[in-house]
Amino acid sequence: MTLYTTMDSPLGELLLVGETSATAKGGTRLASLSMPGQKRGAVVQVGWTEDAAAFTEIVSQLRSYFDGTLTHFDIECVTSGSEFQQRVWKALEAIPYGTTLSYGDIATQIGAPRAAVRAVGTAIGANPLLVIRPCHRVIGADGALTGYAAGLERKLRLLDLERVHQPT
């Protein structure tokens, strides 16, 4: 069964989509986190069940992240995507809070040639778990903010939030 809820955040309203899980904290495995206006963002579908209580643990972790008291999520997520996308997404999850890497760095980490930066960028753009799987931490080789499905303004806000709350 597909469940969903929304929550307010510093980035605007977030749409959380998940499914029940016997192993996930709080009983819900997250499938998608989307924002209004996001490219390829989820939209509520007929047959989905709104259930805010099912997302209590996930919402709590997101609020702690936005408050600057959580630097790493412990949320069970639905596995999706191609084998290549999964390799890229796993590399995203390993980028430490408050730091950035380039698309080329990610290509190197997953064993792809640096020339694969476009494929890496496409995989990052297909990430259904914004914020949780921190694609906002990937920047251009020259340090420029590039590509973010929810808009560069939100990417900058996330990077600024992490700089302000950098652990000491």
mmCIF file with all atom_site columns, N, CA, C and O in Angstrom, residues 16-69:
data_model
loop_
_atom_site.group_PDB
_atom_site.id
_atom_site.type_symbol
_atom_site.label_atom_id
_atom_site.label_alt_id
_atom_site.label_comp_id
_atom_site.label_asym_id
_atom_site.label_entity_id
_atom_site.label_seq_id
_atom_site.pdbx_PDB_ins_code
_atom_site.Cartn_x
_atom_site.Cartn_y
_atom_site.Cartn_z
_atom_site.occupancy
_atom_site.B_iso_or_equiv
_atom_site.pdbx_formal_charge
_atom_site.auth_seq_id
_atom_site.auth_comp_id
_atom_site.auth_asym_id
_atom_site.auth_atom_id
_atom_site.pdbx_PDB_model_num
ATOM 1   N N  . LEU A 1 16 ? 5.940  13.440 1.122   1.00 0.00 ? 16 LEU A N  1
ATOM 2   C CA . LEU A 1 16 ? 6.602  12.199 1.494   1.00 0.00 ? 16 LEU A CA 1
ATOM 3   C C  . LEU A 1 16 ? 5.725  11.036 1.045   1.00 0.00 ? 16 LEU A C  1
ATOM 4   O O  . LEU A 1 16 ? 4.530  11.007 1.341   1.00 0.00 ? 16 LEU A O  1
ATOM 5   N N  . VAL A 1 17 ? 6.333  10.081 0.342   1.00 0.00 ? 17 VAL A N  1
ATOM 6   C CA . VAL A 1 17 ? 5.621  8.909  -0.161  1.00 0.00 ? 17 VAL A CA 1
ATOM 7   C C  . VAL A 1 17 ? 6.362  7.676  0.328   1.00 0.00 ? 17 VAL A C  1
ATOM 8   O O  . VAL A 1 17 ? 7.598  7.624  0.269   1.00 0.00 ? 17 VAL A O  1
ATOM 9   N N  . GLY A 1 18 ? 5.626  6.695  0.800   1.00 0.00 ? 18 GLY A N  1
ATOM 10  C CA . GLY A 1 18 ? 6.270  5.493  1.304   1.00 0.00 ? 18 GLY A CA 1
ATOM 11  C C  . GLY A 1 18 ? 5.363  4.295  1.280   1.00 0.00 ? 18 GLY A C  1
ATOM 12  O O  . GLY A 1 18 ? 4.245  4.338  0.751   1.00 0.00 ? 18 GLY A O  1
ATOM 13  N N  . GLU A 1 19 ? 5.862  3.231  1.882   1.00 0.00 ? 19 GLU A N  1
ATOM 14  C CA . GLU A 1 19 ? 5.084  1.998  2.002   1.00 0.00 ? 19 GLU A CA 1
ATOM 15  C C  . GLU A 1 19 ? 5.375  1.377  3.356   1.00 0.00 ? 19 GLU A C  1
ATOM 16  O O  . GLU A 1 19 ? 6.429  1.634  3.953   1.00 0.00 ? 19 GLU A O  1
ATOM 17  N N  . THR A 1 20 ? 4.449  0.599  3.839   1.00 0.00 ? 20 THR A N  1
ATOM 18  C CA . THR A 1 20 ? 4.620  -0.018 5.146   1.00 0.00 ? 20 THR A CA 1
ATOM 19  C C  . THR A 1 20 ? 5.786  -1.003 5.105   1.00 0.00 ? 20 THR A C  1
ATOM 20  O O  . THR A 1 20 ? 6.069  -1.616 4.083   1.00 0.00 ? 20 THR A O  1
ATOM 21  N N  . SER A 1 21 ? 6.466  -1.115 6.243   1.00 0.00 ? 21 SER A N  1
ATOM 22  C CA . SER A 1 21 ? 7.621  -1.999 6.356   1.00 0.00 ? 21 SER A CA 1
ATOM 23  C C  . SER A 1 21 ? 7.730  -2.489 7.788   1.00 0.00 ? 21 SER A C  1
ATOM 24  O O  . SER A 1 21 ? 7.681  -1.690 8.725   1.00 0.00 ? 21 SER A O  1
ATOM 25  N N  . ALA A 1 22 ? 7.926  -3.779 7.941   1.00 0.00 ? 22 ALA A N  1
ATOM 26  C CA . ALA A 1 22 ? 8.082  -4.357 9.274   1.00 0.00 ? 22 ALA A CA 1
ATOM 27  C C  . ALA A 1 22 ? 9.448  -4.031 9.867   1.00 0.00 ? 22 ALA A C  1
ATOM 28  O O  . ALA A 1 22 ? 9.636  -4.111 11.084  1.00 0.00 ? 22 ALA A O  1
ATOM 29  N N  . THR A 1 23 ? 10.408 -3.639 9.043   1.00 0.00 ? 23 THR A N  1
ATOM 30  C CA . THR A 1 23 ? 11.766 -3.399 9.528   1.00 0.00 ? 23 THR A CA 1
ATOM 31  C C  . THR A 1 23 ? 12.129 -1.924 9.678   1.00 0.00 ? 23 THR A C  1
ATOM 32  O O  . THR A 1 23 ? 13.135 -1.605 10.308  1.00 0.00 ? 23 THR A O  1
ATOM 33  N N  . ALA A 1 24 ? 11.349 -1.029 9.105   1.00 0.00 ? 24 ALA A N  1
ATOM 34  C CA . ALA A 1 24 ? 11.679 0.402  9.160   1.00 0.00 ? 24 ALA A CA 1
ATOM 35  C C  . ALA A 1 24 ? 11.295 1.001  10.509  1.00 0.00 ? 24 ALA A C  1
ATOM 36  O O  . ALA A 1 24 ? 10.250 0.665  11.078  1.00 0.00 ? 24 ALA A O  1
ATOM 37  N N  . LYS A 1 25 ? 12.132 1.925  11.003  1.00 0.00 ? 25 LYS A N  1
ATOM 38  C CA . LYS A 1 25 ? 11.775 2.680  12.207  1.00 0.00 ? 25 LYS A CA 1
ATOM 39  C C  . LYS A 1 25 ? 10.459 3.391  11.928  1.00 0.00 ? 25 LYS A C  1
ATOM 40  O O  . LYS A 1 25 ? 10.331 4.065  10.909  1.00 0.00 ? 25 LYS A O  1
ATOM 41  N N  . GLY A 1 26 ? 9.499  3.250  12.784  1.00 0.00 ? 26 GLY A N  1
ATOM 42  C CA . GLY A 1 26 ? 8.207  3.888  12.589  1.00 0.00 ? 26 GLY A CA 1
ATOM 43  C C  . GLY A 1 26 ? 7.288  3.143  11.643  1.00 0.00 ? 26 GLY A C  1
ATOM 44  O O  . GLY A 1 26 ? 6.140  3.518  11.455  1.00 0.00 ? 26 GLY A O  1
ATOM 45  N N  . GLY A 1 27 ? 7.792  2.077  11.015  1.00 0.00 ? 27 GLY A N  1
ATOM 46  C CA . GLY A 1 27 ? 6.939  1.219  10.189  1.00 0.00 ? 27 GLY A CA 1
ATOM 47  C C  . GLY A 1 27 ? 6.733  1.658  8.748   1.00 0.00 ? 27 GLY A C  1
ATOM 48  O O  . GLY A 1 27 ? 5.949  1.054  8.025   1.00 0.00 ? 27 GLY A O  1
ATOM 49  N N  . THR A 1 28 ? 7.450  2.706  8.292   1.00 0.00 ? 28 THR A N  1
ATOM 50  C CA . THR A 1 28 ? 7.280  3.174  6.914   1.00 0.00 ? 28 THR A CA 1
ATOM 51  C C  . THR A 1 28 ? 8.638  3.309  6.241   1.00 0.00 ? 28 THR A C  1
ATOM 52  O O  . THR A 1 28 ? 9.559  3.931  6.776   1.00 0.00 ? 28 THR A O  1
ATOM 53  N N  . ARG A 1 29 ? 8.731  2.733  5.064   1.00 0.00 ? 29 ARG A N  1
ATOM 54  C CA . ARG A 1 29 ? 9.925  2.837  4.213   1.00 0.00 ? 29 ARG A CA 1
ATOM 55  C C  . ARG A 1 29 ? 9.661  3.946  3.194   1.00 0.00 ? 29 ARG A C  1
ATOM 56  O O  . ARG A 1 29 ? 8.624  3.947  2.528   1.00 0.00 ? 29 ARG A O  1
ATOM 57  N N  . LEU A 1 30 ? 10.585 4.907  3.085   1.00 0.00 ? 30 LEU A N  1
ATOM 58  C CA . LEU A 1 30 ? 10.398 6.078  2.237   1.00 0.00 ? 30 LEU A CA 1
ATOM 59  C C  . LEU A 1 30 ? 10.715 5.755  0.780   1.00 0.00 ? 30 LEU A C  1
ATOM 60  O O  . LEU A 1 30 ? 11.764 5.208  0.466   1.00 0.00 ? 30 LEU A O  1
ATOM 61  N N  . ALA A 1 31 ? 9.802  6.121  -0.122  1.00 0.00 ? 31 ALA A N  1
ATOM 62  C CA . ALA A 1 31 ? 9.995  5.908  -1.556  1.00 0.00 ? 31 ALA A CA 1
ATOM 63  C C  . ALA A 1 31 ? 10.328 7.209  -2.277  1.00 0.00 ? 31 ALA A C  1
ATOM 64  O O  . ALA A 1 31 ? 11.024 7.189  -3.296  1.00 0.00 ? 31 ALA A O  1
ATOM 65  N N  . SER A 1 32 ? 9.826  8.322  -1.764  1.00 0.00 ? 32 SER A N  1
ATOM 66  C CA . SER A 1 32 ? 10.028 9.597  -2.463  1.00 0.00 ? 32 SER A CA 1
ATOM 67  C C  . SER A 1 32 ? 9.875  10.758 -1.492  1.00 0.00 ? 32 SER A C  1
ATOM 68  O O  . SER A 1 32 ? 9.061  10.710 -0.575  1.00 0.00 ? 32 SER A O  1
ATOM 69  N N  . LEU A 1 33 ? 10.698 11.788 -1.723  1.00 0.00 ? 33 LEU A N  1
ATOM 70  C CA . LEU A 1 33 ? 10.548 13.072 -1.048  1.00 0.00 ? 33 LEU A CA 1
ATOM 71  C C  . LEU A 1 33 ? 10.600 14.111 -2.157  1.00 0.00 ? 33 LEU A C  1
ATOM 72  O O  . LEU A 1 33 ? 11.605 14.227 -2.845  1.00 0.00 ? 33 LEU A O  1
ATOM 73  N N  . SER A 1 34 ? 9.500  14.827 -2.352  1.00 0.00 ? 34 SER A N  1
ATOM 74  C CA . SER A 1 34 ? 9.392  15.791 -3.444  1.00 0.00 ? 34 SER A CA 1
ATOM 75  C C  . SER A 1 34 ? 8.987  17.161 -2.930  1.00 0.00 ? 34 SER A C  1
ATOM 76  O O  . SER A 1 34 ? 8.407  17.290 -1.852  1.00 0.00 ? 34 SER A O  1
ATOM 77  N N  . MET A 1 35 ? 9.278  18.161 -3.772  1.00 0.00 ? 35 MET A N  1
ATOM 78  C CA . MET A 1 35 ? 8.934  19.549 -3.467  1.00 0.00 ? 35 MET A CA 1
ATOM 79  C C  . MET A 1 35 ? 8.124  20.135 -4.615  1.00 0.00 ? 35 MET A C  1
ATOM 80  O O  . MET A 1 35 ? 8.263  19.694 -5.754  1.00 0.00 ? 35 MET A O  1
ATOM 81  N N  . PRO A 1 36 ? 7.304  21.139 -4.336  1.00 0.00 ? 36 PRO A N  1
ATOM 82  C CA . PRO A 1 36 ? 6.540  21.771 -5.416  1.00 0.00 ? 36 PRO A CA 1
ATOM 83  C C  . PRO A 1 36 ? 7.464  22.301 -6.513  1.00 0.00 ? 36 PRO A C  1
ATOM 84  O O  . PRO A 1 36 ? 8.521  22.857 -6.225  1.00 0.00 ? 36 PRO A O  1
ATOM 85  N N  . GLY A 1 37 ? 7.071  22.080 -7.752  1.00 0.00 ? 37 GLY A N  1
ATOM 86  C CA . GLY A 1 37 ? 7.845  22.568 -8.881  1.00 0.00 ? 37 GLY A CA 1
ATOM 87  C C  . GLY A 1 37 ? 9.060  21.734 -9.231  1.00 0.00 ? 37 GLY A C  1
ATOM 88  O O  . GLY A 1 37 ? 9.806  22.065 -10.141 1.00 0.00 ? 37 GLY A O  1
ATOM 89  N N  . GLN A 1 38 ? 9.258  20.640 -8.524  1.00 0.00 ? 38 GLN A N  1
ATOM 90  C CA . GLN A 1 38 ? 10.421 19.785 -8.772  1.00 0.00 ? 38 GLN A CA 1
ATOM 91  C C  . GLN A 1 38 ? 10.275 19.036 -10.089 1.00 0.00 ? 38 GLN A C  1
ATOM 92  O O  . GLN A 1 38 ? 9.215  18.508 -10.397 1.00 0.00 ? 38 GLN A O  1
ATOM 93  N N  . LYS A 1 39 ? 11.356 18.964 -10.848 1.00 0.00 ? 39 LYS A N  1
ATOM 94  C CA . LYS A 1 39 ? 11.369 18.143 -12.051 1.00 0.00 ? 39 LYS A CA 1
ATOM 95  C C  . LYS A 1 39 ? 11.209 16.681 -11.648 1.00 0.00 ? 39 LYS A C  1
ATOM 96  O O  . LYS A 1 39 ? 11.883 16.214 -10.733 1.00 0.00 ? 39 LYS A O  1
ATOM 97  N N  . ARG A 1 40 ? 10.294 15.991 -12.287 1.00 0.00 ? 40 ARG A N  1
ATOM 98  C CA . ARG A 1 40 ? 10.034 14.565 -12.034 1.00 0.00 ? 40 ARG A CA 1
ATOM 99  C C  . ARG A 1 40 ? 9.635  14.271 -10.587 1.00 0.00 ? 40 ARG A C  1
ATOM 100 O O  . ARG A 1 40 ? 9.840  13.165 -10.107 1.00 0.00 ? 40 ARG A O  1
ATOM 101 N N  . GLY A 1 41 ? 9.085  15.257 -9.910  1.00 0.00 ? 41 GLY A N  1
ATOM 102 C CA . GLY A 1 41 ? 8.648  15.036 -8.536  1.00 0.00 ? 41 GLY A CA 1
ATOM 103 C C  . GLY A 1 41 ? 7.376  14.208 -8.488  1.00 0.00 ? 41 GLY A C  1
ATOM 104 O O  . GLY A 1 41 ? 6.594  14.179 -9.434  1.00 0.00 ? 41 GLY A O  1
ATOM 105 N N  . ALA A 1 42 ? 7.181  13.513 -7.394  1.00 0.00 ? 42 ALA A N  1
ATOM 106 C CA . ALA A 1 42 ? 5.982  12.699 -7.210  1.00 0.00 ? 42 ALA A CA 1
ATOM 107 C C  . ALA A 1 42 ? 4.759  13.601 -7.055  1.00 0.00 ? 42 ALA A C  1
ATOM 108 O O  . ALA A 1 42 ? 4.859  14.728 -6.565  1.00 0.00 ? 42 ALA A O  1
ATOM 109 N N  . VAL A 1 43 ? 3.624  13.095 -7.472  1.00 0.00 ? 43 VAL A N  1
ATOM 110 C CA . VAL A 1 43 ? 2.336  13.742 -7.230  1.00 0.00 ? 43 VAL A CA 1
ATOM 111 C C  . VAL A 1 43 ? 1.399  12.676 -6.690  1.00 0.00 ? 43 VAL A C  1
ATOM 112 O O  . VAL A 1 43 ? 1.504  11.503 -7.041  1.00 0.00 ? 43 VAL A O  1
ATOM 113 N N  . VAL A 1 44 ? 0.508  13.083 -5.813  1.00 0.00 ? 44 VAL A N  1
ATOM 114 C CA . VAL A 1 44 ? -0.418 12.136 -5.187  1.00 0.00 ? 44 VAL A CA 1
ATOM 115 C C  . VAL A 1 44 ? -1.264 11.456 -6.263  1.00 0.00 ? 44 VAL A C  1
ATOM 116 O O  . VAL A 1 44 ? -1.789 12.109 -7.166  1.00 0.00 ? 44 VAL A O  1
ATOM 117 N N  . GLN A 1 45 ? -1.366 10.143 -6.157  1.00 0.00 ? 45 GLN A N  1
ATOM 118 C CA . GLN A 1 45 ? -2.103 9.323  -7.115  1.00 0.00 ? 45 GLN A CA 1
ATOM 119 C C  . GLN A 1 45 ? -3.385 8.771  -6.488  1.00 0.00 ? 45 GLN A C  1
ATOM 120 O O  . GLN A 1 45 ? -3.460 8.591  -5.267  1.00 0.00 ? 45 GLN A O  1
ATOM 121 N N  . VAL A 1 46 ? -4.360 8.500  -7.333  1.00 0.00 ? 46 VAL A N  1
ATOM 122 C CA . VAL A 1 46 ? -5.587 7.839  -6.887  1.00 0.00 ? 46 VAL A CA 1
ATOM 123 C C  . VAL A 1 46 ? -5.193 6.494  -6.273  1.00 0.00 ? 46 VAL A C  1
ATOM 124 O O  . VAL A 1 46 ? -4.355 5.777  -6.824  1.00 0.00 ? 46 VAL A O  1
ATOM 125 N N  . GLY A 1 47 ? -5.754 6.186  -5.134  1.00 0.00 ? 47 GLY A N  1
ATOM 126 C CA . GLY A 1 47 ? -5.465 4.925  -4.471  1.00 0.00 ? 47 GLY A CA 1
ATOM 127 C C  . GLY A 1 47 ? -4.425 5.027  -3.374  1.00 0.00 ? 47 GLY A C  1
ATOM 128 O O  . GLY A 1 47 ? -4.273 4.109  -2.576  1.00 0.00 ? 47 GLY A O  1
ATOM 129 N N  . TRP A 1 48 ? -3.691 6.136  -3.328  1.00 0.00 ? 48 TRP A N  1
ATOM 130 C CA . TRP A 1 48 ? -2.748 6.333  -2.239  1.00 0.00 ? 48 TRP A CA 1
ATOM 131 C C  . TRP A 1 48 ? -3.531 6.709  -0.982  1.00 0.00 ? 48 TRP A C  1
ATOM 132 O O  . TRP A 1 48 ? -4.601 7.322  -1.057  1.00 0.00 ? 48 TRP A O  1
ATOM 133 N N  . THR A 1 49 ? -2.984 6.373  0.169   1.00 0.00 ? 49 THR A N  1
ATOM 134 C CA . THR A 1 49 ? -3.629 6.649  1.444   1.00 0.00 ? 49 THR A CA 1
ATOM 135 C C  . THR A 1 49 ? -2.847 7.712  2.213   1.00 0.00 ? 49 THR A C  1
ATOM 136 O O  . THR A 1 49 ? -1.650 7.544  2.452   1.00 0.00 ? 49 THR A O  1
ATOM 137 N N  . GLU A 1 50 ? -3.534 8.785  2.586   1.00 0.00 ? 50 GLU A N  1
ATOM 138 C CA . GLU A 1 50 ? -2.887 9.810  3.404   1.00 0.00 ? 50 GLU A CA 1
ATOM 139 C C  . GLU A 1 50 ? -2.824 9.310  4.841   1.00 0.00 ? 50 GLU A C  1
ATOM 140 O O  . GLU A 1 50 ? -3.832 8.895  5.415   1.00 0.00 ? 50 GLU A O  1
ATOM 141 N N  . ASP A 1 51 ? -1.621 9.329  5.422   1.00 0.00 ? 51 ASP A N  1
ATOM 142 C CA . ASP A 1 51 ? -1.431 8.792  6.767   1.00 0.00 ? 51 ASP A CA 1
ATOM 143 C C  . ASP A 1 51 ? -0.239 9.483  7.428   1.00 0.00 ? 51 ASP A C  1
ATOM 144 O O  . ASP A 1 51 ? 0.886  8.985  7.387   1.00 0.00 ? 51 ASP A O  1
ATOM 145 N N  . ALA A 1 52 ? -0.484 10.634 8.020   1.00 0.00 ? 52 ALA A N  1
ATOM 146 C CA . ALA A 1 52 ? 0.587  11.403 8.656   1.00 0.00 ? 52 ALA A CA 1
ATOM 147 C C  . ALA A 1 52 ? 1.282  10.600 9.753   1.00 0.00 ? 52 ALA A C  1
ATOM 148 O O  . ALA A 1 52 ? 2.509  10.679 9.904   1.00 0.00 ? 52 ALA A O  1
ATOM 149 N N  . ALA A 1 53 ? 0.524  9.813  10.509  1.00 0.00 ? 53 ALA A N  1
ATOM 150 C CA . ALA A 1 53 ? 1.102  9.047  11.612  1.00 0.00 ? 53 ALA A CA 1
ATOM 151 C C  . ALA A 1 53 ? 2.152  8.049  11.134  1.00 0.00 ? 53 ALA A C  1
ATOM 152 O O  . ALA A 1 53 ? 3.119  7.759  11.845  1.00 0.00 ? 53 ALA A O  1
ATOM 153 N N  . ALA A 1 54 ? 1.999  7.539  9.922   1.00 0.00 ? 54 ALA A N  1
ATOM 154 C CA . ALA A 1 54 ? 2.941  6.557  9.384   1.00 0.00 ? 54 ALA A CA 1
ATOM 155 C C  . ALA A 1 54 ? 4.316  7.179  9.129   1.00 0.00 ? 54 ALA A C  1
ATOM 156 O O  . ALA A 1 54 ? 5.311  6.452  9.011   1.00 0.00 ? 54 ALA A O  1
ATOM 157 N N  . PHE A 1 55 ? 4.374  8.498  9.050   1.00 0.00 ? 55 PHE A N  1
ATOM 158 C CA . PHE A 1 55 ? 5.624  9.187  8.728   1.00 0.00 ? 55 PHE A CA 1
ATOM 159 C C  . PHE A 1 55 ? 6.223  9.930  9.922   1.00 0.00 ? 55 PHE A C  1
ATOM 160 O O  . PHE A 1 55 ? 7.135  10.740 9.758   1.00 0.00 ? 55 PHE A O  1
ATOM 161 N N  . THR A 1 56 ? 5.736  9.654  11.119  1.00 0.00 ? 56 THR A N  1
ATOM 162 C CA . THR A 1 56 ? 6.186  10.388 12.309  1.00 0.00 ? 56 THR A CA 1
ATOM 163 C C  . THR A 1 56 ? 7.703  10.345 12.464  1.00 0.00 ? 56 THR A C  1
ATOM 164 O O  . THR A 1 56 ? 8.342  11.380 12.708  1.00 0.00 ? 56 THR A O  1
ATOM 165 N N  . GLU A 1 57 ? 8.299  9.185  12.346  1.00 0.00 ? 57 GLU A N  1
ATOM 166 C CA . GLU A 1 57 ? 9.759  9.051  12.510  1.00 0.00 ? 57 GLU A CA 1
ATOM 167 C C  . GLU A 1 57 ? 10.509 9.805  11.418  1.00 0.00 ? 57 GLU A C  1
ATOM 168 O O  . GLU A 1 57 ? 11.490 10.503 11.679  1.00 0.00 ? 57 GLU A O  1
ATOM 169 N N  . ILE A 1 58 ? 10.053 9.700  10.184  1.00 0.00 ? 58 ILE A N  1
ATOM 170 C CA . ILE A 1 58 ? 10.705 10.372 9.056   1.00 0.00 ? 58 ILE A CA 1
ATOM 171 C C  . ILE A 1 58 ? 10.598 11.888 9.208   1.00 0.00 ? 58 ILE A C  1
ATOM 172 O O  . ILE A 1 58 ? 11.590 12.612 9.042   1.00 0.00 ? 58 ILE A O  1
ATOM 173 N N  . VAL A 1 59 ? 9.414  12.366 9.555   1.00 0.00 ? 59 VAL A N  1
ATOM 174 C CA . VAL A 1 59 ? 9.212  13.809 9.753   1.00 0.00 ? 59 VAL A CA 1
ATOM 175 C C  . VAL A 1 59 ? 10.094 14.308 10.894  1.00 0.00 ? 59 VAL A C  1
ATOM 176 O O  . VAL A 1 59 ? 10.706 15.380 10.798  1.00 0.00 ? 59 VAL A O  1
ATOM 177 N N  . SER A 1 60 ? 10.195 13.526 11.958  1.00 0.00 ? 60 SER A N  1
ATOM 178 C CA . SER A 1 60 ? 11.033 13.917 13.094  1.00 0.00 ? 60 SER A CA 1
ATOM 179 C C  . SER A 1 60 ? 12.494 14.077 12.667  1.00 0.00 ? 60 SER A C  1
ATOM 180 O O  . SER A 1 60 ? 13.155 15.066 13.033  1.00 0.00 ? 60 SER A O  1
ATOM 181 N N  . GLN A 1 61 ? 12.992 13.140 11.878  1.00 0.00 ? 61 GLN A N  1
ATOM 182 C CA . GLN A 1 61 ? 14.379 13.237 11.418  1.00 0.00 ? 61 GLN A CA 1
ATOM 183 C C  . GLN A 1 61 ? 14.567 14.442 10.480  1.00 0.00 ? 61 GLN A C  1
ATOM 184 O O  . GLN A 1 61 ? 15.579 15.146 10.570  1.00 0.00 ? 61 GLN A O  1
ATOM 185 N N  . LEU A 1 62 ? 13.615 14.667 9.601   1.00 0.00 ? 62 LEU A N  1
ATOM 186 C CA . LEU A 1 62 ? 13.719 15.826 8.704   1.00 0.00 ? 62 LEU A CA 1
ATOM 187 C C  . LEU A 1 62 ? 13.715 17.132 9.487   1.00 0.00 ? 62 LEU A C  1
ATOM 188 O O  . LEU A 1 62 ? 14.505 18.039 9.219   1.00 0.00 ? 62 LEU A O  1
ATOM 189 N N  . ARG A 1 63 ? 12.836 17.245 10.490  1.00 0.00 ? 63 ARG A N  1
ATOM 190 C CA . ARG A 1 63 ? 12.804 18.467 11.308  1.00 0.00 ? 63 ARG A CA 1
ATOM 191 C C  . ARG A 1 63 ? 14.140 18.667 12.029  1.00 0.00 ? 63 ARG A C  1
ATOM 192 O O  . ARG A 1 63 ? 14.650 19.787 12.109  1.00 0.00 ? 63 ARG A O  1
ATOM 193 N N  . SER A 1 64 ? 14.709 17.580 12.541  1.00 0.00 ? 64 SER A N  1
ATOM 194 C CA . SER A 1 64 ? 16.006 17.676 13.217  1.00 0.00 ? 64 SER A CA 1
ATOM 195 C C  . SER A 1 64 ? 17.101 18.104 12.248  1.00 0.00 ? 64 SER A C  1
ATOM 196 O O  . SER A 1 64 ? 17.988 18.887 12.603  1.00 0.00 ? 64 SER A O  1
ATOM 197 N N  . TYR A 1 65 ? 17.044 17.599 11.016  1.00 0.00 ? 65 TYR A N  1
ATOM 198 C CA . TYR A 1 65 ? 18.011 18.019 9.994   1.00 0.00 ? 65 TYR A CA 1
ATOM 199 C C  . TYR A 1 65 ? 17.868 19.524 9.731   1.00 0.00 ? 65 TYR A C  1
ATOM 200 O O  . TYR A 1 65 ? 18.865 20.258 9.732   1.00 0.00 ? 65 TYR A O  1
ATOM 201 N N  . PHE A 1 66 ? 16.652 19.978 9.515   1.00 0.00 ? 66 PHE A N  1
ATOM 202 C CA . PHE A 1 66 ? 16.436 21.393 9.220   1.00 0.00 ? 66 PHE A CA 1
ATOM 203 C C  . PHE A 1 66 ? 16.792 22.284 10.412  1.00 0.00 ? 66 PHE A C  1
ATOM 204 O O  . PHE A 1 66 ? 17.180 23.438 10.238  1.00 0.00 ? 66 PHE A O  1
ATOM 205 N N  . ASP A 1 67 ? 16.682 21.739 11.637  1.00 0.00 ? 67 ASP A N  1
ATOM 206 C CA . ASP A 1 67 ? 17.077 22.480 12.841  1.00 0.00 ? 67 ASP A CA 1
ATOM 207 C C  . ASP A 1 67 ? 18.589 22.475 13.050  1.00 0.00 ? 67 ASP A C  1
ATOM 208 O O  . ASP A 1 67 ? 19.097 23.156 13.942  1.00 0.00 ? 67 ASP A O  1
ATOM 209 N N  . GLY A 1 68 ? 19.300 21.645 12.288  1.00 0.00 ? 68 GLY A N  1
ATOM 210 C CA . GLY A 1 68 ? 20.749 21.562 12.405  1.00 0.00 ? 68 GLY A CA 1
ATOM 211 C C  . GLY A 1 68 ? 21.244 20.599 13.457  1.00 0.00 ? 68 GLY A C  1
ATOM 212 O O  . GLY A 1 68 ? 22.427 20.575 13.783  1.00 0.00 ? 68 GLY A O  1
ATOM 213 N N  . THR A 1 69 ? 20.353 19.766 14.009  1.00 0.00 ? 69 THR A N  1
ATOM 214 C CA . THR A 1 69 ? 20.769 18.829 15.051  1.00 0.00 ? 69 THR A CA 1
ATOM 215 C C  . THR A 1 69 ? 20.965 17.403 14.534  1.00 0.00 ? 69 THR A C  1
ATOM 216 O O  . THR A 1 69 ? 21.414 16.546 15.283  1.00 0.00 ? 69 THR A O  1
#
